[in-house]
């Protein structure tokens, strides 16, 4: 454990709680019971931070540990963090601060509503503001976002360069100069990452085939920075939020469709606090509404055994489990199989909460990557396609199937699978 | 201790460098802080934290966007920011060195830090020229500085991993190659706070100098060959690499 041991625990012969001597004869079996008292400073240090109050609620039932994805490859979970703090760990200085992916599986089962999705960003922000250790890769992603408007550090003016690979018109709302029904927020990874671009191009073709009146923001689009917020950079998030809301409100549109679940979470759940309340949906929810029109377009059979990975920020955080499955089931030839951990209990890919930019750091504190664990689980179903619906996941899982010797499993976005069925294998 | 950091704003190479006429198309390129200068700022702040004093960051404003870099420096621990209103994106490092030296002259600096070179021209002259104009000793390739009283212990790096420790009397100019610690992270809330509250002193450029170099032509490099990507599973790739090495007589 990093950091100086500040808390101490003392053994006592007697302890009086609410006026009752709990070390009394009625409360021991054969001999004087050892009473241990801990100093609560390091727990309070976290629980005193705004939004992190629930850290102190933990009553050590350990339900969370059983579902924490990090515990599967390491030693983790809110219960353990509480216990570490009780026995001397200053969370703001410990490597444990950076391991939580804010996947929210612990919150789902915790009887005391200990909420890591709020605790972690608060504790991380405190560490950042105090100039404590911040993993170098994460720092780079923050700096890239501030400088270039995206965590990859790609130039802003190339944000719409991907359009060329779509082969169909992708209108920019500024050039269009009129109201559209759908503003499609493409996202940083679909705009710049080669595998993300594949999904963006597929989405463009699907929207065109369905005759959707859409446009994108093009060079005006900037990162949502939600994962940067969860990784502790609230100031950066707020700066991006102000810029984004201004851009979004510059144009007339009825509904926003986002490629990524993290953007959905930002725009739908967090932006209202900053005054932006307009309809936002994930592409899977949006396309599921068009199933009747979509089905006749899915002409080519995709003979694949597919397993679907629930993104934490689409599933647990936003309650969308069925739309992605409906889309996959609509593709002729597809056999859909489930992994053992699915839907509400889906296993995190490790990319959330800034994990996307901390892989080398996390690797030092876990036995394997979360994405690798999940890739192995996917392979064990016998599937030859791992379908995803989050732009973080394609690159993560593509690496993970390779590093775990499961190259035979193709990692494809649902958009790419729909596109394949529409156009046939290209 | 009175510490001054001379910084340089340069065209970003995150994107392809657009060319217009005989020079970079400065209108369609982003400007960023030179990387060695990020280390130079960190080294300056570390010295201040060790012995006390003030850090003044100064740079030539090439395109009217230097404020961002200065706010970042302030958020990282600098105390004062000064910009020389050059407004000439093509001002070369000799010109900048002259302007910087003139502005730094009256500051009573004990140490002037400058990045050892900038990635746009790899000229490496700003530090030495400031030293010459101000009649101070210069030491380049610096990888750490410890200041004590009126002298400093400076680590200088040479090629091939060789380093040497120098004791240098102050005032001095140090060309920082790399800071002893990676540059710290400045939280955006601090940077924005600086942007709202800090005042940046403006100084008009004074003096004239030139490297004497004339740009006759500038063009992106011509691509002559391509790297070959070896496709396949790790086993197939390994096999192909072995074959390739054998065919070249290397294995
Ligand atoms: S489930 Fe909640 S109360 Fe139980 S140990 Fe975990 S954090 Fe504590
Ligand atoms: S949010 Fe997820 S990763 Fe974090 S402690 Fe809870 S279960 Fe573990």
XYZ file of C-alpha atoms and ligand atoms in Angstrom:
693
model
C 0.000 0.000 0.000
C 1.338 3.392 -0.963
C 1.334 6.427 1.251
C 2.241 6.861 4.869
C 0.237 4.958 7.450
C -1.741 7.630 9.196
C -4.629 5.798 10.750
C -3.955 3.595 13.740
C -5.988 1.003 15.466
C -5.805 0.292 19.157
C -6.841 -2.705 21.156
C -8.995 -1.842 24.148
C -10.147 -3.741 27.116
C -13.271 -1.703 27.460
C -15.366 0.200 25.022
C -18.436 2.241 25.781
C -20.816 2.823 22.936
C -23.864 4.999 23.535
C -23.467 4.551 27.251
C -23.345 0.769 27.117
C -20.154 -1.059 27.981
C -20.024 -3.458 25.063
C -17.126 -5.324 26.582
C -19.367 -6.423 29.456
C -19.724 -9.989 30.646
C -23.004 -10.373 28.769
C -21.178 -9.773 25.574
C -18.372 -12.306 25.746
C -18.236 -15.998 25.784
C -15.224 -17.245 27.688
C -12.954 -14.356 28.419
C -12.458 -10.639 27.995
C -13.139 -9.801 24.354
C -10.582 -7.789 22.430
C -12.123 -4.584 21.216
C -10.420 -2.879 18.314
C -10.917 0.750 17.567
C -9.858 2.425 14.352
C -9.183 6.034 13.665
C -11.593 7.175 11.016
C -9.515 10.066 9.585
C -8.683 8.509 6.247
C -12.265 7.414 5.668
C -13.480 10.877 6.612
C -10.883 12.473 4.385
C -12.678 10.899 1.430
C -16.233 11.106 2.750
C -15.787 14.822 3.502
C -15.258 15.584 -0.174
C -18.392 16.877 -1.920
C -20.222 13.970 -3.613
C -18.115 11.344 -1.867
C -20.166 11.241 1.336
C -21.464 7.710 0.725
C -17.953 6.294 1.186
C -18.579 6.384 4.939
C -21.816 4.373 4.602
C -20.109 1.058 3.978
C -20.935 -1.583 6.578
C -18.594 -4.200 5.123
C -21.176 -6.672 3.870
C -18.936 -7.450 0.852
C -21.707 -7.792 -1.708
C -19.798 -5.356 -3.918
C -16.596 -7.373 -4.015
C -18.394 -10.301 -5.617
C -19.417 -8.198 -8.616
C -16.458 -5.833 -8.964
C -14.713 -6.522 -12.286
C -11.386 -5.277 -10.940
C -11.512 -7.752 -8.075
C -11.671 -10.590 -10.612
C -8.200 -9.622 -11.822
C -6.915 -8.119 -8.598
C -7.892 -7.125 -5.111
C -10.570 -4.493 -5.187
C -14.079 -3.243 -4.505
C -15.549 -0.520 -2.297
C -15.521 -2.752 0.760
C -11.798 -3.301 0.412
C -11.109 0.372 -0.228
C -13.005 1.250 2.933
C -11.045 -1.325 4.881
C -7.716 -0.158 3.429
C -8.592 3.406 4.431
C -9.480 2.196 7.905
C -6.084 0.560 8.238
C -3.954 3.369 6.896
C -4.375 3.868 3.158
C -4.778 7.432 1.952
C -6.849 6.815 -1.168
C -5.711 10.073 -2.775
C -2.145 8.767 -2.795
C -2.681 5.065 -3.462
C -2.603 3.291 -6.829
C -6.089 2.000 -5.930
C -7.386 5.480 -6.671
C -7.032 4.849 -10.396
C -8.275 1.280 -10.757
C -12.052 1.760 -10.508
C -13.727 1.988 -13.909
C -16.925 3.524 -12.471
C -18.761 0.547 -13.977
C -21.464 0.840 -11.273
C -21.876 -2.880 -10.708
C -21.141 -2.430 -6.997
C -23.759 0.284 -6.701
C -26.294 -2.112 -8.194
C -25.912 -4.509 -5.264
C -24.852 -2.271 -2.384
C -27.522 -2.084 0.346
C -26.001 1.167 1.601
C -25.781 2.891 -1.767
C -22.064 3.439 -1.554
C -21.616 5.132 -4.905
C -18.187 4.796 -6.511
C -19.406 6.643 -9.582
C -19.458 9.752 -7.399
C -16.753 8.894 -4.884
C -14.014 8.154 -7.401
C -14.232 11.376 -9.444
C -14.274 13.394 -6.213
C -11.256 11.607 -4.716
C -9.377 11.803 -8.017
C -10.134 15.477 -8.414
C -8.778 16.058 -4.929
C -5.588 14.175 -5.835
C -5.169 16.159 -9.049
C -5.764 19.493 -7.323
C -3.291 18.591 -4.589
C -0.668 17.776 -7.198
C -0.543 14.095 -6.207
C 0.468 11.318 -8.593
C -1.555 11.122 -11.828
C -0.763 8.274 -14.275
C 1.249 9.723 -17.156
C -0.986 8.291 -19.899
C -4.029 9.819 -18.283
C -2.274 13.156 -17.991
C -1.542 12.958 -21.703
C -5.208 12.286 -22.505
C -6.219 15.306 -20.391
C -3.680 17.541 -22.096
C -4.715 16.291 -25.528
C -8.356 17.008 -24.771
C -7.566 20.532 -23.614
C -5.267 21.247 -26.544
C -6.871 19.421 -29.460
C -10.450 18.823 -28.363
C -10.004 15.045 -28.304
C -8.077 12.635 -26.075
C -6.195 11.149 -29.030
C -4.374 14.423 -29.692
C -5.534 14.527 -33.315
C -5.971 17.874 -35.057
C -9.385 19.489 -34.752
C -9.475 20.395 -38.412
C -9.251 16.711 -39.364
C -12.269 15.765 -37.245
C -14.460 15.215 -40.300
C -11.761 13.704 -42.544
C -13.311 10.247 -41.952
C -16.299 11.227 -44.112
C -14.353 10.297 -47.236
C -14.412 6.638 -46.299
C -18.209 6.573 -45.930
C -18.931 6.632 -49.649
C -22.257 8.362 -48.984
C -23.138 11.990 -48.271
C -22.494 13.078 -44.699
C -23.847 16.624 -44.407
C -22.261 19.136 -42.044
C -24.938 21.109 -40.249
C -23.162 24.436 -40.720
C -23.037 23.991 -44.497
C -26.592 22.721 -44.618
C -27.904 25.894 -43.052
C -31.265 24.453 -42.110
C -32.950 22.453 -39.405
C -32.373 18.685 -39.376
C -34.298 16.031 -37.549
C -31.190 14.238 -36.314
C -27.945 15.791 -35.155
C -25.482 12.931 -35.143
C -22.684 13.442 -32.620
C -19.991 11.176 -34.049
C -17.511 11.159 -31.160
C -13.722 11.265 -30.958
C -12.861 7.604 -31.510
C -15.269 7.148 -34.442
C -13.814 10.325 -35.961
C -10.130 9.481 -35.606
C -9.391 5.879 -34.622
C -9.084 3.659 -37.710
C -11.436 1.022 -36.277
C -13.748 3.705 -34.986
C -13.918 5.223 -38.453
C -15.126 1.860 -39.751
C -18.123 2.118 -37.429
C -18.748 5.788 -38.260
C -18.702 5.036 -41.989
C -21.093 2.136 -41.426
C -23.465 4.378 -39.462
C -23.400 6.970 -42.239
C -24.394 4.313 -44.774
C -27.176 2.995 -42.540
C -28.602 6.484 -41.923
C -28.511 7.146 -45.647
C -30.186 3.848 -46.503
C -32.949 4.599 -44.011
C -33.421 8.052 -45.495
C -32.798 9.803 -42.197
C -32.531 13.574 -42.305
C -29.265 13.946 -40.403
C -26.184 16.096 -40.186
C -22.991 16.150 -38.135
C -21.104 19.006 -36.500
C -17.931 18.290 -38.472
C -14.964 20.396 -37.414
C -17.051 22.014 -34.678
C -17.496 18.758 -32.792
C -15.416 18.282 -29.650
C -14.968 15.493 -27.130
C -17.666 15.037 -24.459
C -14.914 14.610 -21.821
C -17.195 12.526 -19.593
C -14.523 9.927 -18.944
C -12.074 12.720 -18.166
C -14.591 13.967 -15.588
C -14.860 10.519 -14.050
C -11.068 10.349 -14.015
C -11.070 13.493 -11.873
C -10.718 16.374 -14.347
C -13.945 18.198 -13.628
C -12.516 21.555 -14.706
C -11.677 20.158 -18.124
C -15.119 18.590 -18.389
C -16.770 21.882 -17.561
C -14.742 23.749 -20.128
C -15.647 21.226 -22.832
C -19.263 21.232 -21.685
C -19.585 24.986 -22.056
C -18.120 24.837 -25.554
C -20.250 21.859 -26.580
C -23.523 23.262 -25.304
C -22.844 26.479 -27.170
C -22.199 24.529 -30.363
C -25.226 22.253 -29.896
C -27.521 25.210 -29.332
C -26.255 27.077 -32.375
C -28.245 24.785 -34.627
C -31.789 23.589 -34.982
C -32.401 19.886 -34.645
C -35.014 17.634 -33.067
C -32.968 14.828 -31.584
C -29.339 14.009 -31.057
C -28.025 10.539 -31.846
C -24.675 9.587 -30.320
C -22.350 6.792 -31.391
C -20.988 6.245 -27.895
C -22.538 5.421 -24.521
C -20.156 7.804 -22.713
C -21.445 10.694 -24.779
C -24.984 9.541 -24.049
C -24.214 9.636 -20.358
C -22.665 13.100 -20.599
C -25.310 14.761 -22.734
C -28.330 13.057 -21.209
C -27.429 12.710 -17.544
C -24.820 15.349 -16.781
C -25.401 18.236 -19.199
C -28.840 19.066 -17.713
C -26.947 20.341 -14.659
C -25.295 22.799 -17.009
C -28.530 23.882 -18.613
C -28.698 21.568 -21.630
C -31.845 19.471 -21.762
C -32.583 18.183 -25.219
C -33.387 14.663 -26.419
C -30.318 12.452 -26.816
C -30.303 8.741 -27.739
C -27.718 6.092 -28.402
C -27.648 4.810 -31.962
C -28.880 1.384 -30.876
C -32.031 2.836 -29.305
C -32.523 5.049 -32.330
C -32.077 2.311 -34.934
C -34.253 -0.136 -33.006
C -37.138 2.241 -33.718
C -36.523 1.700 -37.412
C -36.435 -2.098 -37.222
C -39.314 -2.537 -39.691
C -37.608 -0.368 -42.287
C -34.203 -1.781 -41.487
C -35.072 -5.475 -41.845
C -35.757 -5.432 -45.606
C -32.401 -3.693 -46.096
C -30.540 -6.477 -44.316
C -30.351 -8.609 -47.427
C -27.168 -10.526 -46.922
C -26.873 -13.322 -44.449
C -24.127 -12.940 -41.843
C -23.492 -16.511 -40.747
C -21.874 -15.791 -37.438
C -22.206 -16.874 -33.876
C -22.272 -13.576 -32.068
C -21.987 -12.657 -28.437
C -22.772 -9.125 -27.347
C -20.872 -7.150 -24.732
C -23.042 -4.724 -22.750
C -21.190 -1.414 -22.400
C -21.459 -0.269 -18.762
C -22.533 3.212 -19.796
C -25.247 1.957 -22.120
C -26.513 -0.822 -19.870
C -26.143 -0.205 -16.171
C -25.843 3.560 -16.441
C -28.601 4.095 -18.991
C -30.721 0.970 -18.871
C -30.478 0.006 -22.534
C -30.036 -3.753 -22.817
C -32.546 -4.809 -25.466
C -32.091 -2.498 -28.466
C -28.588 -3.773 -29.318
C -29.819 -7.368 -29.094
C -32.845 -6.634 -31.259
C -30.605 -5.150 -33.923
C -28.316 -8.165 -33.896
C -31.236 -10.577 -34.017
C -32.604 -8.730 -37.045
C -29.554 -9.694 -39.076
C -30.255 -12.854 -41.090
C -27.961 -15.776 -40.316
C -26.889 -14.476 -36.902
C -26.931 -16.785 -33.927
C -26.848 -14.720 -30.736
C -25.327 -16.329 -27.656
C -24.940 -14.765 -24.225
C -21.886 -14.599 -22.072
C -22.289 -15.707 -18.487
C -22.080 -12.116 -17.263
C -24.561 -10.129 -19.278
C -27.053 -7.288 -19.095
C -27.221 -5.877 -15.526
C -24.265 -8.002 -14.502
C -22.223 -7.314 -17.647
C -18.463 -7.371 -17.139
C -16.668 -4.073 -17.681
C -14.152 -3.781 -20.563
C -11.913 -1.653 -18.344
C -12.272 1.451 -20.488
C -14.649 3.474 -18.328
C -13.805 6.171 -15.810
C -10.595 7.003 -17.647
C -9.445 3.362 -17.717
C -9.227 3.816 -21.490
C -6.076 5.848 -20.903
C -4.542 3.944 -18.019
C -3.915 0.501 -19.456
C -0.194 0.378 -18.728
C -0.727 1.733 -15.236
C -3.568 -0.690 -14.490
C -1.510 -3.584 -15.837
C 0.975 -3.069 -12.986
C -1.747 -3.565 -10.384
C -3.839 -6.360 -11.869
C -3.144 -9.878 -13.089
C -4.681 -9.242 -16.504
C -6.590 -6.561 -18.322
C -10.342 -6.451 -17.848
C -10.698 -6.475 -21.626
C -8.655 -9.699 -21.743
C -10.819 -11.349 -19.112
C -13.892 -10.371 -21.083
C -12.392 -11.486 -24.417
C -11.763 -14.908 -22.886
C -15.322 -15.043 -21.636
C -16.557 -14.159 -25.115
C -14.405 -16.858 -26.687
C -15.651 -19.439 -24.199
C -19.188 -19.091 -25.577
C -17.938 -20.465 -28.892
C -18.810 -17.196 -30.625
C -16.732 -16.050 -33.557
C -17.850 -12.435 -33.299
C -17.763 -10.216 -30.252
C -20.254 -7.461 -30.970
C -19.868 -4.101 -29.267
C -21.771 -0.824 -29.115
C -19.177 1.531 -27.638
C -16.356 3.152 -29.609
C -13.878 2.510 -26.774
C -14.389 -1.209 -27.070
C -13.414 -2.053 -30.604
C -9.754 -1.222 -30.107
C -9.677 -2.600 -26.561
C -11.142 -5.962 -27.485
C -9.248 -6.234 -30.764
C -6.040 -6.082 -28.712
C -7.472 -8.401 -26.070
C -8.520 -11.203 -28.433
C -5.003 -11.127 -29.871
C -3.175 -11.121 -26.546
C -5.287 -13.997 -25.222
C -4.843 -16.133 -28.337
C -8.422 -15.702 -29.518
C -7.749 -14.095 -32.896
C -10.530 -16.206 -34.362
C -13.011 -13.934 -32.593
C -13.734 -10.841 -34.688
C -14.520 -7.694 -32.761
C -17.159 -5.693 -34.607
C -19.443 -2.813 -33.772
C -23.136 -3.568 -34.263
C -23.057 -0.822 -36.891
C -20.462 -2.735 -38.876
C -22.504 -5.942 -38.674
C -25.660 -4.177 -39.886
C -23.659 -2.585 -42.688
C -22.250 -5.967 -43.708
C -25.703 -7.414 -43.893
C -26.867 -4.430 -45.923
C -24.039 -4.502 -48.450
C -22.696 -8.026 -48.255
C -19.105 -8.899 -47.357
C -16.968 -6.215 -49.045
C 15.962 33.915 -6.384
C 14.846 35.715 -9.510
C 14.159 33.144 -12.192
C 13.182 33.914 -15.768
C 11.986 31.342 -18.305
C 12.167 32.244 -21.984
C 9.673 30.199 -23.973
C 8.962 29.717 -27.648
C 5.626 29.218 -29.385
C 5.995 27.048 -32.461
C 3.758 25.538 -35.168
C 2.267 22.224 -34.081
C 3.276 19.168 -36.052
C 0.322 17.104 -34.815
C -1.145 17.863 -38.233
C 0.508 17.949 -41.675
C 2.435 21.173 -41.951
C 0.755 23.339 -44.590
C 3.112 25.334 -46.795
C 2.352 28.710 -48.343
C 4.902 30.431 -50.537
C 8.342 29.978 -49.038
C 7.259 29.263 -45.513
C 4.752 27.499 -43.299
C 1.178 28.623 -43.842
C 0.942 30.184 -40.405
C -2.764 30.935 -40.765
C -3.758 27.300 -40.986
C -1.575 25.806 -38.308
C -1.960 25.627 -34.532
C 0.784 27.015 -32.358
C 1.969 25.055 -29.324
C 4.568 25.478 -26.633
C 7.909 23.952 -27.583
C 8.424 20.707 -25.662
C 11.824 21.587 -24.164
C 10.188 24.739 -22.806
C 7.642 22.653 -20.901
C 10.599 21.002 -19.182
C 12.281 24.339 -18.729
C 9.217 25.743 -16.922
C 9.061 22.691 -14.663
C 12.758 22.974 -13.827
C 12.317 26.646 -12.987
C 9.367 25.949 -10.699
C 11.313 23.160 -8.967
C 14.201 25.536 -8.272
C 11.774 28.103 -6.909
C 10.125 25.508 -4.704
C 13.536 24.472 -3.377
C 15.048 27.884 -2.607
C 12.184 30.388 -2.886
C 11.890 33.295 -5.281
C 9.790 34.197 -8.287
C 9.450 32.672 -11.724
C 8.714 34.993 -14.640
C 7.760 33.353 -17.917
C 8.350 35.381 -21.047
C 7.833 34.634 -24.727
C 7.298 36.252 -28.087
C 3.637 36.325 -29.063
C 3.858 35.150 -32.657
C 0.216 34.976 -33.665
C -1.621 36.527 -30.736
C -2.251 33.205 -28.998
C 0.573 33.010 -26.484
C -1.789 33.713 -23.570
C -2.841 30.052 -23.381
C 0.745 28.910 -22.898
C 1.344 31.638 -20.318
C -1.793 30.758 -18.344
C -0.677 27.139 -18.309
C 2.747 28.177 -17.001
C 1.118 30.264 -14.269
C -1.092 27.315 -13.303
C 2.028 25.185 -13.025
C 3.617 27.534 -10.554
C 5.077 30.525 -12.425
C 4.407 33.877 -10.745
C 4.524 36.390 -13.570
C 3.890 36.278 -17.293
C 5.207 38.619 -19.950
C 4.574 38.595 -23.675
C 6.542 40.403 -26.305
C 4.073 41.565 -28.922
C 6.025 40.334 -31.893
C 3.020 39.513 -34.043
C 5.311 38.075 -36.668
C 4.866 34.321 -37.025
C 7.998 34.123 -39.150
C 10.338 35.784 -36.629
C 13.342 33.443 -36.462
C 15.111 32.395 -33.291
C 17.816 35.082 -33.641
C 15.160 37.757 -33.836
C 13.343 36.264 -30.876
C 16.572 35.970 -28.863
C 17.249 39.668 -29.362
C 13.727 40.672 -28.321
C 13.855 38.359 -25.330
C 17.282 39.613 -24.231
C 16.137 43.235 -24.424
C 13.065 42.452 -22.339
C 14.937 40.309 -19.801
C 17.798 42.818 -19.417
C 16.138 44.905 -16.724
C 14.667 41.999 -14.794
C 17.708 41.279 -12.635
C 17.541 37.545 -13.304
C 19.733 35.130 -11.357
C 18.920 32.267 -13.699
C 17.409 32.421 -17.164
C 16.009 29.139 -18.391
C 15.404 28.419 -22.068
C 14.559 25.194 -23.833
C 17.800 23.885 -25.343
C 16.194 23.893 -28.785
C 12.826 24.015 -30.476
C 11.469 21.364 -32.781
C 10.594 23.781 -35.585
C 14.117 24.900 -36.510
C 16.366 22.827 -34.199
C 18.457 25.972 -34.121
C 19.257 25.920 -30.421
C 20.384 29.552 -30.476
C 17.899 31.350 -28.242
C 19.638 30.400 -24.981
C 23.243 31.082 -26.118
C 22.271 34.354 -27.783
C 20.402 35.638 -24.740
C 23.505 34.754 -22.707
C 25.732 36.641 -25.142
C 23.481 39.711 -25.171
C 23.242 39.724 -21.377
C 26.881 38.800 -20.848
C 26.114 35.726 -18.783
C 27.599 32.212 -18.987
C 25.522 29.662 -20.913
C 25.238 25.955 -20.287
C 23.153 23.746 -22.594
C 21.924 20.151 -22.600
C 20.811 20.637 -19.025
C 18.979 17.832 -17.246
C 18.855 19.173 -13.694
C 19.596 22.341 -11.773
C 20.159 22.846 -8.078
C 20.669 26.425 -7.006
C 22.459 27.433 -3.817
C 23.283 31.016 -2.917
C 25.137 32.503 -5.867
C 26.045 29.330 -7.704
C 24.225 26.377 -9.190
C 25.014 22.710 -9.659
C 23.962 21.754 -13.150
C 23.820 18.382 -14.842
C 24.648 18.526 -18.514
C 24.085 15.665 -20.905
C 26.421 14.656 -23.673
C 25.907 12.181 -26.466
C 25.936 8.461 -25.738
C 24.467 8.674 -22.262
C 27.434 10.559 -20.800
C 26.677 13.288 -18.304
C 28.703 15.770 -16.306
C 28.065 17.852 -13.240
C 29.072 21.508 -13.395
C 29.234 24.170 -10.760
C 28.209 27.411 -12.441
C 28.248 30.878 -10.955
C 25.136 32.993 -11.240
C 23.686 34.792 -13.061
C 23.555 32.186 -15.809
C 21.505 30.992 -18.759
C 20.582 27.288 -18.762
C 19.389 25.513 -21.917
C 17.122 22.794 -20.582
C 16.925 19.557 -22.515
C 14.839 17.650 -20.019
C 13.654 18.350 -16.500
C 14.757 16.147 -13.638
C 11.032 15.276 -13.169
C 8.306 15.002 -15.825
C 6.392 18.292 -16.123
C 3.534 18.417 -13.647
C -0.116 18.395 -14.625
C -2.011 21.637 -14.272
C -5.695 21.007 -13.541
C -7.955 22.822 -15.962
C -9.744 24.595 -13.123
C -6.450 26.247 -12.160
C -5.632 27.120 -15.757
C -9.038 28.726 -16.210
C -8.725 30.566 -12.951
C -5.436 32.002 -14.213
C -7.077 32.931 -17.496
C -9.674 34.908 -15.574
C -7.515 36.545 -12.944
C -3.906 36.790 -14.108
C -2.524 39.845 -15.832
C -0.043 39.355 -18.611
C 2.433 42.156 -19.020
C 2.918 43.326 -22.595
C 6.279 44.479 -23.901
C 6.929 45.878 -27.365
C 9.703 44.146 -29.305
C 12.932 46.074 -29.309
C 16.107 45.550 -31.323
C 16.806 43.717 -34.536
C 18.656 40.566 -35.496
C 18.444 37.808 -38.047
C 19.951 34.406 -38.655
C 20.713 35.571 -42.158
C 18.989 32.547 -43.557
C 16.670 33.107 -46.495
C 13.950 30.602 -47.302
C 14.112 29.925 -50.995
C 11.602 27.154 -51.130
C 9.653 25.009 -48.686
C 7.889 21.775 -49.551
C 6.662 18.709 -47.709
C 9.122 15.812 -47.937
C 8.610 13.540 -50.908
C 7.595 10.025 -49.972
C 10.041 7.645 -51.610
C 9.405 4.320 -49.928
C 6.795 2.706 -47.750
C 7.065 0.552 -44.683
C 5.813 -2.940 -45.334
C 3.163 -4.105 -42.873
C 3.379 -7.821 -42.200
C -0.119 -9.204 -41.783
C -1.267 -12.400 -40.122
C -1.259 -14.142 -36.761
C 1.712 -13.691 -34.466
C 3.124 -17.054 -35.611
C 2.815 -16.178 -39.285
C 4.320 -12.762 -38.698
C 7.254 -14.271 -36.781
C 7.851 -16.736 -39.607
C 7.872 -13.988 -42.207
C 10.271 -11.887 -40.158
C 12.676 -14.818 -39.886
C 12.469 -15.372 -43.642
C 13.074 -11.707 -44.266
C 16.109 -11.630 -41.977
C 17.497 -14.740 -43.680
C 16.977 -13.290 -47.138
C 18.966 -10.230 -46.106
C 21.724 -12.425 -44.711
C 21.065 -11.268 -41.160
C 20.126 -14.612 -39.622
S -21.882 -3.660 -0.793
Fe -21.865 -1.559 0.017
S -22.034 -1.774 2.235
Fe -21.533 -3.786 1.418
S -19.298 -3.851 1.579
Fe -19.753 -3.117 -0.455
S -19.751 -0.887 -0.263
Fe -19.866 -1.730 1.808
S -17.626 0.895 -9.896
Fe -17.063 -1.084 -10.784
S -14.827 -1.104 -10.792
Fe -15.452 0.522 -9.392
S -15.457 -0.469 -7.412
Fe -17.539 -0.598 -8.225
S -17.658 -2.585 -9.226
Fe -15.482 -2.112 -8.905
